[in-house]
């Protein structure tokens, strides 16, 4: 993905997001790209979940109490789906979180 920064800013401007929101979002994306050494289109949900699982394994955690907000809340639920959460606390979860909650509750 070339020019991800410019494309992100343009999309945020088209959605009439405030300057501070644009800066916060692009900073977060930049930090992710640097951490994973990939462009944004190479950082999938599965990559983040796999890295989190691997970090837990390396630290010796089978399960953990996980809390998350927004996308982090959604990812917390996905970690529970992988049976890696002792408990989960979420707030303002990602728009697809209800699907994960239903899957977990209906098991």
PDB file of N, CA and C in Angstrom, residues 4-61:
ATOM      1  N   UNK A   4       0.131   5.256   2.304  1.00  0.00           N
ATOM      2  CA  UNK A   4      -0.942   4.967   3.261  1.00  0.00           C
ATOM      3  C   UNK A   4      -1.256   6.173   4.119  1.00  0.00           C
ATOM      4  N   UNK A   5      -0.235   6.939   4.448  1.00  0.00           N
ATOM      5  CA  UNK A   5      -0.462   8.099   5.308  1.00  0.00           C
ATOM      6  C   UNK A   5      -1.371   9.112   4.602  1.00  0.00           C
ATOM      7  N   UNK A   6      -1.022   9.464   3.383  1.00  0.00           N
ATOM      8  CA  UNK A   6      -1.831  10.432   2.638  1.00  0.00           C
ATOM      9  C   UNK A   6      -3.240   9.917   2.399  1.00  0.00           C
ATOM     10  N   UNK A   7      -3.348   8.643   2.059  1.00  0.00           N
ATOM     11  CA  UNK A   7      -4.669   8.053   1.827  1.00  0.00           C
ATOM     12  C   UNK A   7      -5.511   8.070   3.100  1.00  0.00           C
ATOM     13  N   UNK A   8      -4.871   7.784   4.244  1.00  0.00           N
ATOM     14  CA  UNK A   8      -5.598   7.800   5.516  1.00  0.00           C
ATOM     15  C   UNK A   8      -6.093   9.198   5.842  1.00  0.00           C
ATOM     16  N   UNK A   9      -5.230  10.184   5.686  1.00  0.00           N
ATOM     17  CA  UNK A   9      -5.617  11.562   5.994  1.00  0.00           C
ATOM     18  C   UNK A   9      -6.754  12.009   5.090  1.00  0.00           C
ATOM     19  N   UNK A  10      -6.670  11.692   3.809  1.00  0.00           N
ATOM     20  CA  UNK A  10      -7.744  12.068   2.878  1.00  0.00           C
ATOM     21  C   UNK A  10      -9.074  11.428   3.288  1.00  0.00           C
ATOM     22  N   UNK A  11      -9.027  10.149   3.650  1.00  0.00           N
ATOM     23  CA  UNK A  11     -10.253   9.457   4.055  1.00  0.00           C
ATOM     24  C   UNK A  11     -10.827  10.066   5.329  1.00  0.00           C
ATOM     25  N   UNK A  12      -9.959  10.394   6.283  1.00  0.00           N
ATOM     26  CA  UNK A  12     -10.419  11.009   7.528  1.00  0.00           C
ATOM     27  C   UNK A  12     -10.990  12.402   7.276  1.00  0.00           C
ATOM     28  N   UNK A  13     -10.383  13.144   6.359  1.00  0.00           N
ATOM     29  CA  UNK A  13     -10.891  14.474   6.020  1.00  0.00           C
ATOM     30  C   UNK A  13     -12.246  14.363   5.328  1.00  0.00           C
ATOM     31  N   UNK A  14     -12.393  13.389   4.438  1.00  0.00           N
ATOM     32  CA  UNK A  14     -13.674  13.197   3.758  1.00  0.00           C
ATOM     33  C   UNK A  14     -14.782  12.846   4.746  1.00  0.00           C
ATOM     34  N   UNK A  15     -14.411  12.180   5.829  1.00  0.00           N
ATOM     35  CA  UNK A  15     -15.377  11.831   6.872  1.00  0.00           C
ATOM     36  C   UNK A  15     -15.505  12.935   7.913  1.00  0.00           C
ATOM     37  N   UNK A  16     -14.918  14.083   7.608  1.00  0.00           N
ATOM     38  CA  UNK A  16     -14.994  15.283   8.453  1.00  0.00           C
ATOM     39  C   UNK A  16     -14.500  15.038   9.877  1.00  0.00           C
ATOM     40  N   UNK A  17     -13.443  14.237   9.997  1.00  0.00           N
ATOM     41  CA  UNK A  17     -12.838  14.009  11.308  1.00  0.00           C
ATOM     42  C   UNK A  17     -11.972  15.211  11.674  1.00  0.00           C
ATOM     43  N   UNK A  18     -11.931  15.513  12.952  1.00  0.00           N
ATOM     44  CA  UNK A  18     -11.152  16.651  13.445  1.00  0.00           C
ATOM     45  C   UNK A  18      -9.666  16.412  13.213  1.00  0.00           C
ATOM     46  N   UNK A  19      -8.918  17.498  13.178  1.00  0.00           N
ATOM     47  CA  UNK A  19      -7.465  17.423  12.984  1.00  0.00           C
ATOM     48  C   UNK A  19      -6.819  16.528  14.045  1.00  0.00           C
ATOM     49  N   UNK A  20      -7.271  16.652  15.294  1.00  0.00           N
ATOM     50  CA  UNK A  20      -6.694  15.838  16.368  1.00  0.00           C
ATOM     51  C   UNK A  20      -6.987  14.352  16.155  1.00  0.00           C
ATOM     52  N   UNK A  21      -8.163  14.028  15.627  1.00  0.00           N
ATOM     53  CA  UNK A  21      -8.501  12.634  15.324  1.00  0.00           C
ATOM     54  C   UNK A  21      -7.611  12.115  14.208  1.00  0.00           C
ATOM     55  N   UNK A  22      -7.409  12.937  13.196  1.00  0.00           N
ATOM     56  CA  UNK A  22      -6.532  12.544  12.090  1.00  0.00           C
ATOM     57  C   UNK A  22      -5.128  12.252  12.597  1.00  0.00           C
ATOM     58  N   UNK A  23      -4.622  13.115  13.463  1.00  0.00           N
ATOM     59  CA  UNK A  23      -3.273  12.933  14.001  1.00  0.00           C
ATOM     60  C   UNK A  23      -3.189  11.683  14.873  1.00  0.00           C
ATOM     61  N   UNK A  24      -4.187  11.473  15.717  1.00  0.00           N
ATOM     62  CA  UNK A  24      -4.185  10.299  16.600  1.00  0.00           C
ATOM     63  C   UNK A  24      -4.248   9.005  15.796  1.00  0.00           C
ATOM     64  N   UNK A  25      -5.129   8.988  14.812  1.00  0.00           N
ATOM     65  CA  UNK A  25      -5.291   7.781  14.004  1.00  0.00           C
ATOM     66  C   UNK A  25      -4.017   7.467  13.227  1.00  0.00           C
ATOM     67  N   UNK A  26      -3.477   8.459  12.540  1.00  0.00           N
ATOM     68  CA  UNK A  26      -2.294   8.191  11.724  1.00  0.00           C
ATOM     69  C   UNK A  26      -1.083   7.862  12.596  1.00  0.00           C
ATOM     70  N   UNK A  27      -1.013   8.434  13.792  1.00  0.00           N
ATOM     71  CA  UNK A  27       0.077   8.088  14.722  1.00  0.00           C
ATOM     72  C   UNK A  27      -0.040   6.619  15.133  1.00  0.00           C
ATOM     73  N   UNK A  28      -1.250   6.186  15.469  1.00  0.00           N
ATOM     74  CA  UNK A  28      -1.461   4.789  15.873  1.00  0.00           C
ATOM     75  C   UNK A  28      -1.106   3.836  14.732  1.00  0.00           C
ATOM     76  N   UNK A  29      -1.521   4.173  13.524  1.00  0.00           N
ATOM     77  CA  UNK A  29      -1.221   3.322  12.371  1.00  0.00           C
ATOM     78  C   UNK A  29       0.295   3.302  12.121  1.00  0.00           C
ATOM     79  N   UNK A  30       0.935   4.453  12.228  1.00  0.00           N
ATOM     80  CA  UNK A  30       2.392   4.506  12.040  1.00  0.00           C
ATOM     81  C   UNK A  30       3.095   3.621  13.062  1.00  0.00           C
ATOM     82  N   UNK A  31       2.653   3.678  14.311  1.00  0.00           N
ATOM     83  CA  UNK A  31       3.269   2.851  15.358  1.00  0.00           C
ATOM     84  C   UNK A  31       3.086   1.363  15.066  1.00  0.00           C
ATOM     85  N   UNK A  32       1.918   0.987  14.572  1.00  0.00           N
ATOM     86  CA  UNK A  32       1.686  -0.416  14.200  1.00  0.00           C
ATOM     87  C   UNK A  32       2.580  -0.847  13.050  1.00  0.00           C
ATOM     88  N   UNK A  33       2.709   0.015  12.043  1.00  0.00           N
ATOM     89  CA  UNK A  33       3.551  -0.338  10.891  1.00  0.00           C
ATOM     90  C   UNK A  33       4.999  -0.497  11.318  1.00  0.00           C
ATOM     91  N   UNK A  34       5.443   0.335  12.242  1.00  0.00           N
ATOM     92  CA  UNK A  34       6.820   0.222  12.724  1.00  0.00           C
ATOM     93  C   UNK A  34       6.999  -1.037  13.566  1.00  0.00           C
ATOM     94  N   UNK A  35       6.035  -1.350  14.419  1.00  0.00           N
ATOM     95  CA  UNK A  35       6.138  -2.531  15.278  1.00  0.00           C
ATOM     96  C   UNK A  35       6.167  -3.814  14.455  1.00  0.00           C
ATOM     97  N   UNK A  36       5.250  -3.932  13.497  1.00  0.00           N
ATOM     98  CA  UNK A  36       5.149  -5.147  12.694  1.00  0.00           C
ATOM     99  C   UNK A  36       6.048  -5.131  11.468  1.00  0.00           C
ATOM    100  N   UNK A  37       6.646  -3.975  11.174  1.00  0.00           N
ATOM    101  CA  UNK A  37       7.490  -3.812   9.989  1.00  0.00           C
ATOM    102  C   UNK A  37       6.747  -4.223   8.718  1.00  0.00           C
ATOM    103  N   UNK A  38       5.487  -3.774   8.664  1.00  0.00           N
ATOM    104  CA  UNK A  38       4.626  -4.053   7.509  1.00  0.00           C
ATOM    105  C   UNK A  38       3.817  -2.805   7.202  1.00  0.00           C
ATOM    106  N   UNK A  39       3.314  -2.735   5.980  1.00  0.00           N
ATOM    107  CA  UNK A  39       2.388  -1.668   5.644  1.00  0.00           C
ATOM    108  C   UNK A  39       1.035  -1.996   6.272  1.00  0.00           C
ATOM    109  N   UNK A  40       0.152  -1.008   6.424  1.00  0.00           N
ATOM    110  CA  UNK A  40      -1.140  -1.271   7.072  1.00  0.00           C
ATOM    111  C   UNK A  40      -1.933  -2.416   6.453  1.00  0.00           C
ATOM    112  N   UNK A  41      -1.853  -2.565   5.142  1.00  0.00           N
ATOM    113  CA  UNK A  41      -2.628  -3.645   4.521  1.00  0.00           C
ATOM    114  C   UNK A  41      -2.055  -5.026   4.824  1.00  0.00           C
ATOM    115  N   UNK A  42      -0.861  -5.084   5.415  1.00  0.00           N
ATOM    116  CA  UNK A  42      -0.265  -6.361   5.795  1.00  0.00           C
ATOM    117  C   UNK A  42      -0.496  -6.717   7.253  1.00  0.00           C
ATOM    118  N   UNK A  43      -1.199  -5.844   7.987  1.00  0.00           N
ATOM    119  CA  UNK A  43      -1.470  -6.082   9.403  1.00  0.00           C
ATOM    120  C   UNK A  43      -2.942  -6.440   9.552  1.00  0.00           C
ATOM    121  N   UNK A  44      -3.202  -7.706   9.614  1.00  0.00           N
ATOM    122  CA  UNK A  44      -4.586  -8.179   9.708  1.00  0.00           C
ATOM    123  C   UNK A  44      -4.955  -8.466  11.158  1.00  0.00           C
ATOM    124  N   UNK A  45      -6.222  -8.708  11.368  1.00  0.00           N
ATOM    125  CA  UNK A  45      -6.719  -9.125  12.676  1.00  0.00           C
ATOM    126  C   UNK A  45      -5.972 -10.378  13.141  1.00  0.00           C
ATOM    127  N   UNK A  46      -5.787 -11.320  12.242  1.00  0.00           N
ATOM    128  CA  UNK A  46      -5.102 -12.566  12.586  1.00  0.00           C
ATOM    129  C   UNK A  46      -3.651 -12.320  12.985  1.00  0.00           C
ATOM    130  N   UNK A  47      -2.974 -11.399  12.325  1.00  0.00           N
ATOM    131  CA  UNK A  47      -1.584 -11.078  12.678  1.00  0.00           C
ATOM    132  C   UNK A  47      -1.516 -10.572  14.111  1.00  0.00           C
ATOM    133  N   UNK A  48      -2.407  -9.650  14.475  1.00  0.00           N
ATOM    134  CA  UNK A  48      -2.410  -9.083  15.827  1.00  0.00           C
ATOM    135  C   UNK A  48      -2.747 -10.167  16.853  1.00  0.00           C
ATOM    136  N   UNK A  49      -3.739 -10.980  16.565  1.00  0.00           N
ATOM    137  CA  UNK A  49      -4.113 -12.049  17.491  1.00  0.00           C
ATOM    138  C   UNK A  49      -3.002 -13.088  17.639  1.00  0.00           C
ATOM    139  N   UNK A  50      -2.366 -13.448  16.536  1.00  0.00           N
ATOM    140  CA  UNK A  50      -1.261 -14.411  16.589  1.00  0.00           C
ATOM    141  C   UNK A  50      -0.094 -13.857  17.399  1.00  0.00           C
ATOM    142  N   UNK A  51       0.242 -12.583  17.196  1.00  0.00           N
ATOM    143  CA  UNK A  51       1.339 -11.955  17.942  1.00  0.00           C
ATOM    144  C   UNK A  51       1.014 -11.894  19.430  1.00  0.00           C
ATOM    145  N   UNK A  52      -0.226 -11.584  19.763  1.00  0.00           N
ATOM    146  CA  UNK A  52      -0.642 -11.528  21.165  1.00  0.00           C
ATOM    147  C   UNK A  52      -0.560 -12.910  21.801  1.00  0.00           C
ATOM    148  N   UNK A  53      -1.027 -13.915  21.082  1.00  0.00           N
ATOM    149  CA  UNK A  53      -0.958 -15.296  21.569  1.00  0.00           C
ATOM    150  C   UNK A  53       0.493 -15.714  21.782  1.00  0.00           C
ATOM    151  N   UNK A  54       1.356 -15.387  20.827  1.00  0.00           N
ATOM    152  CA  UNK A  54       2.764 -15.737  20.940  1.00  0.00           C
ATOM    153  C   UNK A  54       3.418 -15.026  22.138  1.00  0.00           C
ATOM    154  N   UNK A  55       3.072 -13.756  22.351  1.00  0.00           N
ATOM    155  CA  UNK A  55       3.628 -13.020  23.487  1.00  0.00           C
ATOM    156  C   UNK A  55       3.170 -13.632  24.810  1.00  0.00           C
ATOM    157  N   UNK A  56       1.914 -14.050  24.854  1.00  0.00           N
ATOM    158  CA  UNK A  56       1.408 -14.714  26.068  1.00  0.00           C
ATOM    159  C   UNK A  56       2.144 -16.025  26.310  1.00  0.00           C
ATOM    160  N   UNK A  57       2.366 -16.791  25.251  1.00  0.00           N
ATOM    161  CA  UNK A  57       3.087 -18.056  25.380  1.00  0.00           C
ATOM    162  C   UNK A  57       4.506 -17.820  25.886  1.00  0.00           C
ATOM    163  N   UNK A  58       5.180 -16.827  25.305  1.00  0.00           N
ATOM    164  CA  UNK A  58       6.555 -16.523  25.701  1.00  0.00           C
ATOM    165  C   UNK A  58       6.631 -16.058  27.156  1.00  0.00           C
ATOM    166  N   UNK A  59       5.587 -15.372  27.624  1.00  0.00           N
ATOM    167  CA  UNK A  59       5.557 -14.884  29.001  1.00  0.00           C
ATOM    168  C   UNK A  59       5.066 -15.958  29.982  1.00  0.00           C
ATOM    169  N   UNK A  60       4.620 -17.087  29.449  1.00  0.00           N
ATOM    170  CA  UNK A  60       4.168 -18.177  30.296  1.00  0.00           C
ATOM    171  C   UNK A  60       2.726 -18.076  30.752  1.00  0.00           C
ATOM    172  N   UNK A  61       1.935 -17.254  30.041  1.00  0.00           N
ATOM    173  CA  UNK A  61       0.517 -17.132  30.376  1.00  0.00           C
ATOM    174  C   UNK A  61      -0.302 -18.064  29.496  1.00  0.00           C
TER     175      UNK A  61
END
